[in-house]
PDB file of C-alpha atoms in Angstrom:
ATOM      1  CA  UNK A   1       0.000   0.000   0.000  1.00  0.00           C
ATOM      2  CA  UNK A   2       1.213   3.432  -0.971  1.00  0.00           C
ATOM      3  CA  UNK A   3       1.555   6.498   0.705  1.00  0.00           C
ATOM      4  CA  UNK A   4       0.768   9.692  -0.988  1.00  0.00           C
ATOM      5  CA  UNK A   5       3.520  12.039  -0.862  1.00  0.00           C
ATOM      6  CA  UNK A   6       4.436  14.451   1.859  1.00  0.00           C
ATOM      7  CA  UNK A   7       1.606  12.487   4.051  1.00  0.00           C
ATOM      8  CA  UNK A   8       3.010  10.638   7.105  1.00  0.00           C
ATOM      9  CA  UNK A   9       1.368   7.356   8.560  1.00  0.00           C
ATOM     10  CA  UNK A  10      -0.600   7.558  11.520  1.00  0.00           C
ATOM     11  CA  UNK A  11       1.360   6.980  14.640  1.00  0.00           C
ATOM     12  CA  UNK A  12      -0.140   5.090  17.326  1.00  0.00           C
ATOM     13  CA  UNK A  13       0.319   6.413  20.810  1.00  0.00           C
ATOM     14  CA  UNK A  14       2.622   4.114  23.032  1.00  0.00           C
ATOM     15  CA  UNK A  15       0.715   3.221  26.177  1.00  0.00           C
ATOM     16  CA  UNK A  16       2.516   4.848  29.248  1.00  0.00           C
ATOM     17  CA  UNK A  17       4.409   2.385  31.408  1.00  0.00           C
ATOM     18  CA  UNK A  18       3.322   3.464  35.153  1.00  0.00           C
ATOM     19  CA  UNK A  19       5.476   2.358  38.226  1.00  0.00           C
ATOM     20  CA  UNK A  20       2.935   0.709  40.745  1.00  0.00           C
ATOM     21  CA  UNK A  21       3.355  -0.408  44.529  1.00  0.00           C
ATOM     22  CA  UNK A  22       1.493  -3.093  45.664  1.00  0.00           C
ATOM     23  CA  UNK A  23       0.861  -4.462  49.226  1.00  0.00           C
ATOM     24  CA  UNK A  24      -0.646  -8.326  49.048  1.00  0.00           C
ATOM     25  CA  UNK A  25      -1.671 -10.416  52.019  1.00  0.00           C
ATOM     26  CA  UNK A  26      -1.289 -13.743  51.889  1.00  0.00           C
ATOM     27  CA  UNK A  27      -1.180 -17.073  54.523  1.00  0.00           C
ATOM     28  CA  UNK A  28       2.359 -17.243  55.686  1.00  0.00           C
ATOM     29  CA  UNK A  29       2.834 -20.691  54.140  1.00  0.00           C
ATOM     30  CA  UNK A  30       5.008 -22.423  52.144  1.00  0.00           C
ATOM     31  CA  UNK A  31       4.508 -21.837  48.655  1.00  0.00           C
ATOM     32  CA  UNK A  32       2.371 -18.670  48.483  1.00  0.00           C
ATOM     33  CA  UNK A  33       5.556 -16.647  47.511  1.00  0.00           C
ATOM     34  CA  UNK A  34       6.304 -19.106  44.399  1.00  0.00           C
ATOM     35  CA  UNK A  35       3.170 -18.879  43.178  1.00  0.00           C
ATOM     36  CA  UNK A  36       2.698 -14.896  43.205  1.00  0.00           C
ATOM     37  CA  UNK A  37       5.989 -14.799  41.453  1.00  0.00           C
ATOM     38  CA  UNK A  38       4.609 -17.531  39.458  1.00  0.00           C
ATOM     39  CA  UNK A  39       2.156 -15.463  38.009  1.00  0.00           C
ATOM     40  CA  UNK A  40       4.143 -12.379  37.125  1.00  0.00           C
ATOM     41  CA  UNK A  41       7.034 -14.615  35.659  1.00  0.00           C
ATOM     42  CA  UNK A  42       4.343 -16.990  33.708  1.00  0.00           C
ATOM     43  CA  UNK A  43       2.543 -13.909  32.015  1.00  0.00           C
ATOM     44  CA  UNK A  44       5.875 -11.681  31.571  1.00  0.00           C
ATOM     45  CA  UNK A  45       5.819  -9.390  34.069  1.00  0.00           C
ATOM     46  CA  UNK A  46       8.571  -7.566  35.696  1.00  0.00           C
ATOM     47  CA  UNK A  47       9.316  -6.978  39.443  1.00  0.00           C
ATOM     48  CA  UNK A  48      11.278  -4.115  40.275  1.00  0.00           C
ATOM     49  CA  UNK A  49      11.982  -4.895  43.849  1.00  0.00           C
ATOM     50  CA  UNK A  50       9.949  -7.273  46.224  1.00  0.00           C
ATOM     51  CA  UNK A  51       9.570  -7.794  50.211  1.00  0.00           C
ATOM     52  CA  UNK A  52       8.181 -10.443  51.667  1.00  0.00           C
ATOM     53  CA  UNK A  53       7.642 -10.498  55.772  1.00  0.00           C
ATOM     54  CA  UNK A  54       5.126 -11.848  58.388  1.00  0.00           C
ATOM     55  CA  UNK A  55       3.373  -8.929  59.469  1.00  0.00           C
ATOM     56  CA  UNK A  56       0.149 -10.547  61.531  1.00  0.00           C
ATOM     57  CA  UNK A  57       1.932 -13.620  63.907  1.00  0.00           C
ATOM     58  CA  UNK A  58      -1.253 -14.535  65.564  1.00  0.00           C
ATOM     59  CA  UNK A  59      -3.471 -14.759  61.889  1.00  0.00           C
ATOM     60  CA  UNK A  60      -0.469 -16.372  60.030  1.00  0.00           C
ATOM     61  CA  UNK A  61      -0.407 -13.496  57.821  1.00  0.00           C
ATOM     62  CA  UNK A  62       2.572 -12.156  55.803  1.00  0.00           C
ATOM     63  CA  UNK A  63       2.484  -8.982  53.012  1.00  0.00           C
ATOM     64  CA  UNK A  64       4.131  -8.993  50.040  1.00  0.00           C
ATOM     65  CA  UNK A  65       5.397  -5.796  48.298  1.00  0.00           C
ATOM     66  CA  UNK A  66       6.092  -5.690  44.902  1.00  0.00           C
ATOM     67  CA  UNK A  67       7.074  -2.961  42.686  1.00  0.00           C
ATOM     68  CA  UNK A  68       6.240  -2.975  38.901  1.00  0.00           C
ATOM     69  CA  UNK A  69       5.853  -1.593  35.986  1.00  0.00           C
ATOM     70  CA  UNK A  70       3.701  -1.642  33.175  1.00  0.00           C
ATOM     71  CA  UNK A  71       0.846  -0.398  31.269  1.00  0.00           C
ATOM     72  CA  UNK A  72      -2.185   1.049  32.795  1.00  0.00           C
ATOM     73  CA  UNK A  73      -4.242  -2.445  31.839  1.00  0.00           C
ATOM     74  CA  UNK A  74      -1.247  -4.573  32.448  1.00  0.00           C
ATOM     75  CA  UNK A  75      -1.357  -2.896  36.074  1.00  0.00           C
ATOM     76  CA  UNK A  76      -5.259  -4.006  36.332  1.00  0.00           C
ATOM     77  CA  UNK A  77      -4.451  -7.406  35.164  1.00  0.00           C
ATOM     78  CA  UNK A  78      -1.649  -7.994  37.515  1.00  0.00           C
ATOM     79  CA  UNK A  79      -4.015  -7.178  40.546  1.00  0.00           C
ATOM     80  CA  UNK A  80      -6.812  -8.922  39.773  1.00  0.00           C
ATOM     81  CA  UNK A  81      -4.877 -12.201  38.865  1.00  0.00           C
ATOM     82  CA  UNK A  82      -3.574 -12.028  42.248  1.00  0.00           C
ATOM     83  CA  UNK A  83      -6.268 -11.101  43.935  1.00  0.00           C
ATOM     84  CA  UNK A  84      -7.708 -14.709  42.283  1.00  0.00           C
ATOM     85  CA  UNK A  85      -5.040 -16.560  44.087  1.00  0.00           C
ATOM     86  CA  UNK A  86      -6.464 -18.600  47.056  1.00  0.00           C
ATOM     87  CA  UNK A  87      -3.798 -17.439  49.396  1.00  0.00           C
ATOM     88  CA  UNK A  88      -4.381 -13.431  48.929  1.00  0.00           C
ATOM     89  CA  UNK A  89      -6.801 -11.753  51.212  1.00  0.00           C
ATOM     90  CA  UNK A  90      -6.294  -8.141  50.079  1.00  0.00           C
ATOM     91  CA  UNK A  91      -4.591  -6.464  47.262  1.00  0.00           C
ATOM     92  CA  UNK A  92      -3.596  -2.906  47.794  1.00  0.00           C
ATOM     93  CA  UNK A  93      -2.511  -0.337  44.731  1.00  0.00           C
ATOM     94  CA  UNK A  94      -0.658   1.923  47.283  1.00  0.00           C
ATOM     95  CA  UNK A  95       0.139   4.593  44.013  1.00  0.00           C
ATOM     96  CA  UNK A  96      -3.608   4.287  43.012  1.00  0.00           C
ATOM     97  CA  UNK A  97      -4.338   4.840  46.323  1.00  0.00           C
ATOM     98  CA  UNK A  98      -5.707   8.234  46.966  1.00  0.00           C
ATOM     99  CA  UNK A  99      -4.228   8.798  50.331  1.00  0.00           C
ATOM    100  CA  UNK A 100       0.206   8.848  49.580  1.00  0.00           C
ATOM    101  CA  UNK A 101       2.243   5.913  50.696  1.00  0.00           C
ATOM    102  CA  UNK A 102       5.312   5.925  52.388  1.00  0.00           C
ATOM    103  CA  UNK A 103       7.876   3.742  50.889  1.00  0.00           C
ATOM    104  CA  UNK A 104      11.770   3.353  52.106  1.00  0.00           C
ATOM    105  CA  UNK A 105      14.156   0.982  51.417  1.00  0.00           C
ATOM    106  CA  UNK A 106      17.415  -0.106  53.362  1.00  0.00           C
ATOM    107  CA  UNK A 107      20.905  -0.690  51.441  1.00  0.00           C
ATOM    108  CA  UNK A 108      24.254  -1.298  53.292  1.00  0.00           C
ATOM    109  CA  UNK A 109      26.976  -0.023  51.524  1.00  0.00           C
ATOM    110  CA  UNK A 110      30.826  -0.849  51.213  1.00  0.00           C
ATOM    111  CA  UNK A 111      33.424   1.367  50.636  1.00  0.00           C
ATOM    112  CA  UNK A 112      37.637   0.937  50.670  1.00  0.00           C
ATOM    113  CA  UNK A 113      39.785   4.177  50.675  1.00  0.00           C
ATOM    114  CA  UNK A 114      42.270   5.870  52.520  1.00  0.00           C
ATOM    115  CA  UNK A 115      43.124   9.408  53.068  1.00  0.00           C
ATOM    116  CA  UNK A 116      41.084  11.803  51.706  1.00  0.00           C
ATOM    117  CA  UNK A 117      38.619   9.107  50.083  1.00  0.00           C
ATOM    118  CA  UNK A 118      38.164   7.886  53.570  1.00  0.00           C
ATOM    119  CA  UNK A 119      37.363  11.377  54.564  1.00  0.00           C
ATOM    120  CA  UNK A 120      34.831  11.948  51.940  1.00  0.00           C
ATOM    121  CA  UNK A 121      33.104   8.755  52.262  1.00  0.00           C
ATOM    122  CA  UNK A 122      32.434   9.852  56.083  1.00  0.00           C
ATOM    123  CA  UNK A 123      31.305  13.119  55.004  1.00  0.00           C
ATOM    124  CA  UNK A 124      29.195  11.930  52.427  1.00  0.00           C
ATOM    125  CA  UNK A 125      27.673   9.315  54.679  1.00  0.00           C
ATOM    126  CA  UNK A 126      27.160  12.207  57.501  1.00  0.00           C
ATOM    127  CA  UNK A 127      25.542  14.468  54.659  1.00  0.00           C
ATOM    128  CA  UNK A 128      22.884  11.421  54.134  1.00  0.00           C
ATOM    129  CA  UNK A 129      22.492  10.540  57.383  1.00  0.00           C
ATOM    130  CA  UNK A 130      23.616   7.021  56.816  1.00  0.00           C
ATOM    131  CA  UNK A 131      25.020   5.074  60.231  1.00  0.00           C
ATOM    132  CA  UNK A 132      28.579   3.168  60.168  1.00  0.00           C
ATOM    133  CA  UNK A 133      28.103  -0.294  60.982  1.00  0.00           C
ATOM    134  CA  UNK A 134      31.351  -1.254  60.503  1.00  0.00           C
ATOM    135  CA  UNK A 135      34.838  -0.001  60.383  1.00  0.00           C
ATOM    136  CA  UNK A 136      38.399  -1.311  59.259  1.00  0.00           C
ATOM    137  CA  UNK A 137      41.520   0.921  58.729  1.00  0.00           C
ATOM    138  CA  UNK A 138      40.446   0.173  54.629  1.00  0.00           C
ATOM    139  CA  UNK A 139      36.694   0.315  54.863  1.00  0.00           C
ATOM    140  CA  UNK A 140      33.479   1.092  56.001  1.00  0.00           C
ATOM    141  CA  UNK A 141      29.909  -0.402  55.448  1.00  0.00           C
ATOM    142  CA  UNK A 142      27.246   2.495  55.954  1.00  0.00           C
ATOM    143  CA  UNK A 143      23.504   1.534  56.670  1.00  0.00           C
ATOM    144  CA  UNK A 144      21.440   4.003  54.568  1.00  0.00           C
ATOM    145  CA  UNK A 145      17.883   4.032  54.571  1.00  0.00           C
ATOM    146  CA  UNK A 146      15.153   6.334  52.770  1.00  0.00           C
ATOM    147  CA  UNK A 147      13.167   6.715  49.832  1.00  0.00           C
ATOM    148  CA  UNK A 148      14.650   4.673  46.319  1.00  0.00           C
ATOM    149  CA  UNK A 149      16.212   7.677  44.226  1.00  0.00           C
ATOM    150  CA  UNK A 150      18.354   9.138  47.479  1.00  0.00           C
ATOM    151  CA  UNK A 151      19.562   5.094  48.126  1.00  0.00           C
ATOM    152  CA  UNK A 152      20.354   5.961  44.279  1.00  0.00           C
ATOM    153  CA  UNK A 153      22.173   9.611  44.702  1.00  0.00           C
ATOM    154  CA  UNK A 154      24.090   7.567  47.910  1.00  0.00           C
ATOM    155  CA  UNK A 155      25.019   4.534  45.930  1.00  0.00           C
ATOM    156  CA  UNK A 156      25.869   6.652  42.618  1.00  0.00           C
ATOM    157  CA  UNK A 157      28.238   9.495  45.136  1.00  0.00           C
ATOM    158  CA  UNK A 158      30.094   6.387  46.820  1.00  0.00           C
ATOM    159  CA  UNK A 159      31.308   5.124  43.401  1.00  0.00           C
ATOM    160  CA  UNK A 160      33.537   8.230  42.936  1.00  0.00           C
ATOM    161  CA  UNK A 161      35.363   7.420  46.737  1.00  0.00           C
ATOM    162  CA  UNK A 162      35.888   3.726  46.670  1.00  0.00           C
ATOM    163  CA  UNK A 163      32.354   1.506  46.619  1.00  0.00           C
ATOM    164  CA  UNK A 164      32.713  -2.069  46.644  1.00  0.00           C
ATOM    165  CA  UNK A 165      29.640  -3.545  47.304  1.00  0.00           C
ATOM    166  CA  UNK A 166      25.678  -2.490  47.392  1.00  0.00           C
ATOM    167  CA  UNK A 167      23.224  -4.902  49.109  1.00  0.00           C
ATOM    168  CA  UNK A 168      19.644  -3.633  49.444  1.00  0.00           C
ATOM    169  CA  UNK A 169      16.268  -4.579  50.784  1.00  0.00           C
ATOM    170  CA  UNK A 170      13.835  -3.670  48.446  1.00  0.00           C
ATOM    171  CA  UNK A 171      11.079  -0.977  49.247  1.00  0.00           C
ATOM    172  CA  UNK A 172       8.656  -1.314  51.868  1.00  0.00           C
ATOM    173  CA  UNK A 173       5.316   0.825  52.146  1.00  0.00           C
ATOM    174  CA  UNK A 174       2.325   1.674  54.010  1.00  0.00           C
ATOM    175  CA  UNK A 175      -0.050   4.210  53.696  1.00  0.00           C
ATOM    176  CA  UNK A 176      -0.717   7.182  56.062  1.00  0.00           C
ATOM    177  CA  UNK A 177      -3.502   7.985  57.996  1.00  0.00           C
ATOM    178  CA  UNK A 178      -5.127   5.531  60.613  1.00  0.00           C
ATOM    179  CA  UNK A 179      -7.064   2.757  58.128  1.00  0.00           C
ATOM    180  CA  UNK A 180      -5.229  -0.210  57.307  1.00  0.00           C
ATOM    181  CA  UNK A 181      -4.368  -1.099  53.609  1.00  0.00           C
TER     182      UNK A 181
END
């Protein structure tokens, strides 16, 4: 099929890929965590990060927070095929929600250096209130915790004084106010 001249084809808008945070409860039993990854891994999906912790002893209840990304009706999908599986009680859109979440994460950091790197890499670490956990007369390991992009401005400042090695939690939310999720 031809084009007429000077015309251009019609371009067809690309869906916008939303990040979402969502809080699941589930039984705290053995395979309910395979099976929610299940899902996202059997239809595609992506996780960006993902916690997993008992939150309600006495029920046997742990919540499950997973950060994706994806389209608008890729987003609506993902909840309601988890809210199909037999183990989920409650599946909570904390970004759709219209009250903010609060999300932080946790990363402990390494860094080697002497001198003035050494110097810098306490200063830096002061500057985002980040805690020493350990010291050597070559390294430190910082424990830094807050919202995902200043873990990211830590991580990304570190490099240029000696990092080593990143290990980080993954983000965990809740919203505000005084109603559960």
């Amino acid at each position: 099929m031809n084009q007429p001249i000077g015309i251009a084809p019609a371009l067809q808008p690309e869906e916008v890929q939303e990040r979402h945070t969502l809080s699941v409860l589930v039984d705290n039993e053995p395979g309910v965590l395979a099976r929610v990854i299940g899902l996202f891994s059997g239809r595609g999906y992506n996780i960006d990060s993902l916690t997993v912790s008992e939150t309600e002893h006495e029920r046997g209840l742990s919540r499950i927070t997973i950060v994706t990304t994806g389209t608008p009706m890729v987003i609506e999908q993902i909840k309601n095929q988890l809210a199909r599986l037999v183990p989920v009680h409650r599946v909570a859109d904390l970004t759709a929600d219209s009250r903010d979440a609060i999300e932080r994460e946790l990363a402990l950091v390494k860094v080697r250096g002497r001198g003035e790197e050494r110097l810098e890499a306490l200063r830096l670490a002061q500057a985002f209130n980040a805690r020493t956990i350990d010291a050597t007369l070559e390294s430190f390991v910082f424990e830094v915790t807050g919202a995902t992009a200043d873990i990211e401005r830590f991580v990304k400042l570190m490099a240029s004084v000696g990092l080593v090695e990143v290990s980080r939690t993954g983000i965990a939310a809740i919203t505000r106010g005084g109603e559960t999720t």
